[in-house]
């Protein structure tokens, strides 16, 4: 199975400012995700692959990443570490939404994983 890119995130220290900037520059309409602060979803019909713009966490205030779909996040994080990458966020479940993890590649790029067959 080839692993496809299924989502992206573009985060900054001020989520509202980030959303306003990209809304104005690219005319994307965004939908805030209830309970997730300044996290705004953008549908694939507007950006090619669906994604989100918003506010990063205290640990990661700004980043741009893509998410790759895999069958088993823990197994892939193991492969990633064996190949020289590092787990940044272990397998994390957000009920009724997504199962994800994040890693850094050998160059320090942040990349996300999404477990297949999640809502």
PDB file of C-alpha atoms in Angstrom:
ATOM      1  CA  UNK A   1       0.000   0.000   0.000  1.00  0.00           C
ATOM      2  CA  UNK A   2       1.324   3.425  -0.912  1.00  0.00           C
ATOM      3  CA  UNK A   3       0.921   5.940   1.865  1.00  0.00           C
ATOM      4  CA  UNK A   4      -0.754   9.128   0.707  1.00  0.00           C
ATOM      5  CA  UNK A   5      -0.746  12.647   2.121  1.00  0.00           C
ATOM      6  CA  UNK A   6      -4.175  13.199   3.674  1.00  0.00           C
ATOM      7  CA  UNK A   7      -3.956  16.461   5.661  1.00  0.00           C
ATOM      8  CA  UNK A   8      -1.714  19.454   6.357  1.00  0.00           C
ATOM      9  CA  UNK A   9      -1.412  22.041   9.136  1.00  0.00           C
ATOM     10  CA  UNK A  10       0.034  25.540   9.093  1.00  0.00           C
ATOM     11  CA  UNK A  11       0.281  26.843  12.663  1.00  0.00           C
ATOM     12  CA  UNK A  12       1.534  30.034  14.244  1.00  0.00           C
ATOM     13  CA  UNK A  13       1.557  31.717  17.652  1.00  0.00           C
ATOM     14  CA  UNK A  14      -1.629  33.717  16.819  1.00  0.00           C
ATOM     15  CA  UNK A  15      -4.217  31.405  15.256  1.00  0.00           C
ATOM     16  CA  UNK A  16      -6.745  34.127  14.491  1.00  0.00           C
ATOM     17  CA  UNK A  17      -4.111  36.199  12.693  1.00  0.00           C
ATOM     18  CA  UNK A  18      -2.967  33.139  10.723  1.00  0.00           C
ATOM     19  CA  UNK A  19      -6.538  32.354   9.648  1.00  0.00           C
ATOM     20  CA  UNK A  20      -7.199  35.973   8.656  1.00  0.00           C
ATOM     21  CA  UNK A  21      -4.003  36.166   6.610  1.00  0.00           C
ATOM     22  CA  UNK A  22      -4.676  33.007   4.578  1.00  0.00           C
ATOM     23  CA  UNK A  23      -8.383  33.796   4.239  1.00  0.00           C
ATOM     24  CA  UNK A  24      -7.554  37.231   2.792  1.00  0.00           C
ATOM     25  CA  UNK A  25      -4.641  36.201   0.576  1.00  0.00           C
ATOM     26  CA  UNK A  26      -6.091  32.995  -0.903  1.00  0.00           C
ATOM     27  CA  UNK A  27      -9.832  33.566  -0.354  1.00  0.00           C
ATOM     28  CA  UNK A  28     -10.190  30.267   1.533  1.00  0.00           C
ATOM     29  CA  UNK A  29     -13.267  29.870   3.682  1.00  0.00           C
ATOM     30  CA  UNK A  30     -12.513  28.194   6.990  1.00  0.00           C
ATOM     31  CA  UNK A  31     -14.560  26.489   9.631  1.00  0.00           C
ATOM     32  CA  UNK A  32     -13.521  26.718  13.291  1.00  0.00           C
ATOM     33  CA  UNK A  33     -13.394  23.373  15.090  1.00  0.00           C
ATOM     34  CA  UNK A  34     -15.375  23.627  18.354  1.00  0.00           C
ATOM     35  CA  UNK A  35     -13.258  22.907  21.418  1.00  0.00           C
ATOM     36  CA  UNK A  36      -9.932  23.332  19.602  1.00  0.00           C
ATOM     37  CA  UNK A  37      -9.329  27.060  20.084  1.00  0.00           C
ATOM     38  CA  UNK A  38      -8.007  28.813  17.004  1.00  0.00           C
ATOM     39  CA  UNK A  39      -8.002  25.729  14.731  1.00  0.00           C
ATOM     40  CA  UNK A  40      -9.702  26.278  11.373  1.00  0.00           C
ATOM     41  CA  UNK A  41     -10.394  23.531   8.823  1.00  0.00           C
ATOM     42  CA  UNK A  42     -10.068  24.110   5.087  1.00  0.00           C
ATOM     43  CA  UNK A  43     -11.838  21.652   2.794  1.00  0.00           C
ATOM     44  CA  UNK A  44      -9.986  19.852  -0.023  1.00  0.00           C
ATOM     45  CA  UNK A  45     -12.038  21.538  -2.737  1.00  0.00           C
ATOM     46  CA  UNK A  46     -10.353  24.816  -1.784  1.00  0.00           C
ATOM     47  CA  UNK A  47      -6.758  23.750  -1.176  1.00  0.00           C
ATOM     48  CA  UNK A  48      -6.242  20.457  -3.047  1.00  0.00           C
ATOM     49  CA  UNK A  49      -5.768  18.376   0.101  1.00  0.00           C
ATOM     50  CA  UNK A  50      -7.793  19.307   3.165  1.00  0.00           C
ATOM     51  CA  UNK A  51      -5.903  21.022   5.929  1.00  0.00           C
ATOM     52  CA  UNK A  52      -6.011  23.415   8.826  1.00  0.00           C
ATOM     53  CA  UNK A  53      -4.649  26.795   9.858  1.00  0.00           C
ATOM     54  CA  UNK A  54      -4.471  27.886  13.457  1.00  0.00           C
ATOM     55  CA  UNK A  55      -2.590  28.373  16.669  1.00  0.00           C
ATOM     56  CA  UNK A  56       0.266  26.066  17.594  1.00  0.00           C
ATOM     57  CA  UNK A  57       0.851  24.669  21.048  1.00  0.00           C
ATOM     58  CA  UNK A  58       3.231  26.041  23.650  1.00  0.00           C
ATOM     59  CA  UNK A  59       5.692  23.270  22.749  1.00  0.00           C
ATOM     60  CA  UNK A  60       5.331  23.879  18.995  1.00  0.00           C
ATOM     61  CA  UNK A  61       4.159  27.474  18.483  1.00  0.00           C
ATOM     62  CA  UNK A  62       4.733  27.497  14.731  1.00  0.00           C
ATOM     63  CA  UNK A  63       5.137  24.755  12.176  1.00  0.00           C
ATOM     64  CA  UNK A  64       4.037  23.549   8.785  1.00  0.00           C
ATOM     65  CA  UNK A  65       3.506  19.839   8.340  1.00  0.00           C
ATOM     66  CA  UNK A  66       1.778  17.237   6.246  1.00  0.00           C
ATOM     67  CA  UNK A  67       0.108  14.082   7.531  1.00  0.00           C
ATOM     68  CA  UNK A  68       0.680  10.719   5.883  1.00  0.00           C
ATOM     69  CA  UNK A  69      -1.868   7.920   6.242  1.00  0.00           C
ATOM     70  CA  UNK A  70      -0.575   4.623   7.693  1.00  0.00           C
ATOM     71  CA  UNK A  71      -2.206   1.443   9.000  1.00  0.00           C
ATOM     72  CA  UNK A  72      -0.349   1.365  12.332  1.00  0.00           C
ATOM     73  CA  UNK A  73       1.213   4.506  13.796  1.00  0.00           C
ATOM     74  CA  UNK A  74       3.233   2.680  16.459  1.00  0.00           C
ATOM     75  CA  UNK A  75       4.772   0.340  13.861  1.00  0.00           C
ATOM     76  CA  UNK A  76       5.662   3.272  11.608  1.00  0.00           C
ATOM     77  CA  UNK A  77       7.154   5.290  14.460  1.00  0.00           C
ATOM     78  CA  UNK A  78       9.360   2.274  15.155  1.00  0.00           C
ATOM     79  CA  UNK A  79      10.493   2.181  11.505  1.00  0.00           C
ATOM     80  CA  UNK A  80      11.055   5.929  11.577  1.00  0.00           C
ATOM     81  CA  UNK A  81      13.283   5.738  14.651  1.00  0.00           C
ATOM     82  CA  UNK A  82      15.258   2.828  13.160  1.00  0.00           C
ATOM     83  CA  UNK A  83      15.825   4.949  10.031  1.00  0.00           C
ATOM     84  CA  UNK A  84      17.118   7.968  11.994  1.00  0.00           C
ATOM     85  CA  UNK A  85      13.921   9.908  12.727  1.00  0.00           C
ATOM     86  CA  UNK A  86      12.571  10.795  16.161  1.00  0.00           C
ATOM     87  CA  UNK A  87       9.067  10.527  17.651  1.00  0.00           C
ATOM     88  CA  UNK A  88       7.745  13.983  18.492  1.00  0.00           C
ATOM     89  CA  UNK A  89       4.131  13.123  19.415  1.00  0.00           C
ATOM     90  CA  UNK A  90       3.336   9.455  20.143  1.00  0.00           C
ATOM     91  CA  UNK A  91       0.155   7.764  18.918  1.00  0.00           C
ATOM     92  CA  UNK A  92      -2.628  10.048  20.182  1.00  0.00           C
ATOM     93  CA  UNK A  93      -6.362   9.398  20.028  1.00  0.00           C
ATOM     94  CA  UNK A  94      -8.866  12.238  19.729  1.00  0.00           C
ATOM     95  CA  UNK A  95     -12.144  10.326  20.155  1.00  0.00           C
ATOM     96  CA  UNK A  96     -14.543  10.385  17.199  1.00  0.00           C
ATOM     97  CA  UNK A  97     -12.086  12.504  15.223  1.00  0.00           C
ATOM     98  CA  UNK A  98      -8.589  11.166  14.503  1.00  0.00           C
ATOM     99  CA  UNK A  99      -5.686   9.016  15.646  1.00  0.00           C
ATOM    100  CA  UNK A 100      -2.375  10.744  14.919  1.00  0.00           C
ATOM    101  CA  UNK A 101       1.307  10.968  15.791  1.00  0.00           C
ATOM    102  CA  UNK A 102       4.172  13.202  14.735  1.00  0.00           C
ATOM    103  CA  UNK A 103       7.880  12.734  14.111  1.00  0.00           C
ATOM    104  CA  UNK A 104      10.936  14.599  12.939  1.00  0.00           C
ATOM    105  CA  UNK A 105      12.938  13.276  10.011  1.00  0.00           C
ATOM    106  CA  UNK A 106      16.760  13.255  10.052  1.00  0.00           C
ATOM    107  CA  UNK A 107      16.802  16.893   8.859  1.00  0.00           C
ATOM    108  CA  UNK A 108      14.437  18.015  11.644  1.00  0.00           C
ATOM    109  CA  UNK A 109      11.305  18.429   9.500  1.00  0.00           C
ATOM    110  CA  UNK A 110       8.068  17.807  11.382  1.00  0.00           C
ATOM    111  CA  UNK A 111       5.791  15.237   9.729  1.00  0.00           C
ATOM    112  CA  UNK A 112       2.494  13.811  10.961  1.00  0.00           C
ATOM    113  CA  UNK A 113       0.945  10.375  10.708  1.00  0.00           C
ATOM    114  CA  UNK A 114      -2.781   9.610  10.594  1.00  0.00           C
ATOM    115  CA  UNK A 115      -4.006   6.103  11.268  1.00  0.00           C
ATOM    116  CA  UNK A 116      -6.150   4.732   8.454  1.00  0.00           C
ATOM    117  CA  UNK A 117      -9.818   3.964   9.024  1.00  0.00           C
ATOM    118  CA  UNK A 118     -10.360   6.671  11.615  1.00  0.00           C
ATOM    119  CA  UNK A 119     -13.378   8.968  11.407  1.00  0.00           C
TER     120      UNK A 119
END
